[in-house]
Amino acid sequence: MNTEQETIIRVENLTVAYDETVIIDNISFEVHRGEVFIILGGSGCGKSTLLKQMIGLYAPAAGRILIDGDDIVSAEGSDRLRILRKIGVMYQSGALFGSMTLFENVRLPLEEFTNLNSSAMDLIVLMKLKQVGLKGFENHMPSELSGGMQKRAAIARAMVLDPRILFLDEPSAGLDPITSAELDQLIISLARNLRITFVIVTHELPSIYSIADRVIMLDKRVKKIVADGRPQDLRDKSDNQWVRQFFKREVALNGS
Amino acid sequence: MVEATAVLNTVADKDGVLTIRIKGRLDSTSTGDIWQGAIEALERASSKKVVVDTSEIDYCDGAGISLLVEIQRRQKKRGSELEISGLHDEYRKLLDSFDPLEFEEYHPEKSRKTSLTEEVGRATFSVWDNIRSQIAFLGELVAALFLAARNPKVVRWKDAFLIAETAGVNAFPIVALISFLIGLIMAFQAAIPMSQFGAEIFVADLIALSTLRELGPLMTAIVMAGRTSSAFAAELGTMKVNEEMDALTTMGLDPVRFLVVTRVIATLFMMPLLTIFSNLLGIMGGSVVLLSMGYPLSAYVDRIILSADYVDLLGGLLKSLAFGLIVAGIGCSHGLRTRTGASAVGDSTTKAVVSGIIMIIVTDGIFSVVYFYIGI
């Protein structure tokens, strides 16, 4: 647990809307450095949309998103690039480049953004692939890998430049329990040892209990954050019945 | 923000111990600056023992850890002693999670060299494979079309009308523009030499025959191959990549009946219509040249009626039906055979357009020979 609460992401009065339809209505929250921060909610509540706003892919209808003090929404050109260097993103489908091998996919950011020599880059790539359990698959094309493997490769690519913040969209969906637990261990070790901040959209309750420092829950009926805290506290002490239900149903299924 | 810097300092003492001191911030931006220096110092060292002093590292991420792993790997391979001193506990844990000897130098898989004989064999096989699957597809298509003719209710007419609009009606401006310009250019090029013999008026004969018999159907077909065949291949290819095709199959719906038949029927209906417009616009293009040379429009129209008859028009329209089948069929068949990955859709589209155009020209040649022998 972190003793000092240094804010690394600050979302202020964010409203997200597609045309006239409001998806998220005026929410604010902060993410602290080194925290594993989970965005949770029922299907269609705008979790992935919120994630895409936070990485600056889409402009919000209103509000600001500050990454390490800089507004990613209004930043342009080299300022924007500087902010983007601080973040790494793993998309739901992996989004690996189909024309490159796994090794080339992970190596690409190093080639573009560092002055490391070639053998140093090779070593870093191999180490990252080892961390996600994909050593030995360097020369495979993404299409030759299973969905879970593609996801892990995408995590390796997202973290190859060691960004301060990693955004993961449904990282453990489609993974077997053992791989998923290994991934959880990786997240915990990166957060504790390197103080990398994680913002994760997920549904997997078992994994949330083991990795999350903090969870926010979005409810699509009110379009706001209805809970914010440690998952155990939300399950046991939340004054919102829907939140307790959300956690307890799953707990009843998994735990009893 | 302070710019990331890493500083390297090497000292060799009397006891034969080389000390490499690393200070500052070791991240993916700054590690590159000292990597080469550290490795060179290590290579030059004759000493048995190397100490890496990391006590003054402020921050170290994956790139920094990889430098330490590389130093470990080199020392272990040489069988020399190494001590990494002063490393923070959290970085030590990360470093210890890697076994340096596990990371041999990376060698990309070299593509195996193939002999000429093997290449020729593979190319021949792939051509044969392509022909075989085209024939199989043609069989499936004809069967599905027969089924549709016997029981028109199985055709999704709503889809067919929509496709007829996007593939046919929306193609009208480009077909019209190209036909008009081809007619005009051809008339202009022909008028110059013919005027030397005072035979400009026969430009009308040339335009009428060549447009109705050849250029109208051919130009329309080539535009449609570029515009519609590629669209069909891309659309069906994307559906294949997104597993929509598998969804259809597991629902018990035949993709050929569900997707291909509607496209083929729509194209078969639209192709002759577009060809008629193409003929008209081509002839109008030619008239501009003769009008500018002072001939009245009635003279031009008279010559056209005298030189061309219904057989020429119908012969051209029959060809356009065959071209329509080629445009839709080849586009759909390449779309259905799309592999996985982002480039696969592009490959299918390219193949659809290239083989579509080749097939159109070959078929046009066959029609010419047949028409010659039956005397039309």
PDB file of N, CA, C and O in Angstrom, chain A residues 43 58 87 91 133 158 199 235 251:
ATOM      1  N   SER A  43     -22.316  -4.135 -18.304  1.00  0.00           N
ATOM      2  CA  SER A  43     -22.049  -3.967 -19.738  1.00  0.00           C
ATOM      3  C   SER A  43     -22.712  -2.699 -20.248  1.00  0.00           C
ATOM      4  O   SER A  43     -23.821  -2.372 -19.832  1.00  0.00           O
ATOM      5  N   TYR A  58     -10.368  10.153 -27.842  1.00  0.00           N
ATOM      6  CA  TYR A  58     -11.524  10.964 -28.209  1.00  0.00           C
ATOM      7  C   TYR A  58     -11.601  12.176 -27.295  1.00  0.00           C
ATOM      8  O   TYR A  58     -11.209  12.103 -26.135  1.00  0.00           O
ATOM      9  N   ILE A  87       2.429   6.935 -21.133  1.00  0.00           N
ATOM     10  CA  ILE A  87       1.390   5.911 -21.002  1.00  0.00           C
ATOM     11  C   ILE A  87       1.600   4.772 -21.993  1.00  0.00           C
ATOM     12  O   ILE A  87       2.218   4.944 -23.048  1.00  0.00           O
ATOM     13  N   TYR A  91      -5.082  -2.787 -25.863  1.00  0.00           N
ATOM     14  CA  TYR A  91      -6.473  -2.773 -26.310  1.00  0.00           C
ATOM     15  C   TYR A  91      -7.105  -4.146 -26.137  1.00  0.00           C
ATOM     16  O   TYR A  91      -6.411  -5.157 -26.080  1.00  0.00           O
ATOM     17  N   GLY A 133       5.437 -14.358 -20.429  1.00  0.00           N
ATOM     18  CA  GLY A 133       5.363 -15.798 -20.700  1.00  0.00           C
ATOM     19  C   GLY A 133       5.314 -16.160 -22.166  1.00  0.00           C
ATOM     20  O   GLY A 133       4.723 -17.159 -22.543  1.00  0.00           O
ATOM     21  N   ALA A 158       2.974  -2.759 -24.802  1.00  0.00           N
ATOM     22  CA  ALA A 158       2.572  -1.541 -24.083  1.00  0.00           C
ATOM     23  C   ALA A 158       3.610  -1.151 -23.040  1.00  0.00           C
ATOM     24  O   ALA A 158       3.792   0.029 -22.756  1.00  0.00           O
ATOM     25  N   VAL A 199      -4.340   1.377 -14.847  1.00  0.00           N
ATOM     26  CA  VAL A 199      -5.773   1.672 -14.944  1.00  0.00           C
ATOM     27  C   VAL A 199      -6.362   0.530 -15.761  1.00  0.00           C
ATOM     28  O   VAL A 199      -5.992   0.333 -16.924  1.00  0.00           O
ATOM     29  N   ARG A 235     -17.788  -4.435  -1.232  1.00  0.00           N
ATOM     30  CA  ARG A 235     -18.621  -5.643  -1.112  1.00  0.00           C
ATOM     31  C   ARG A 235     -19.345  -5.651   0.236  1.00  0.00           C
ATOM     32  O   ARG A 235     -20.519  -5.968   0.312  1.00  0.00           O
ATOM     33  N   VAL A 251     -19.432 -13.265  -5.590  1.00  0.00           N
ATOM     34  CA  VAL A 251     -18.782 -13.924  -4.473  1.00  0.00           C
ATOM     35  C   VAL A 251     -19.542 -15.196  -4.126  1.00  0.00           C
ATOM     36  O   VAL A 251     -18.962 -16.250  -3.913  1.00  0.00           O
TER      37      VAL A 251
END
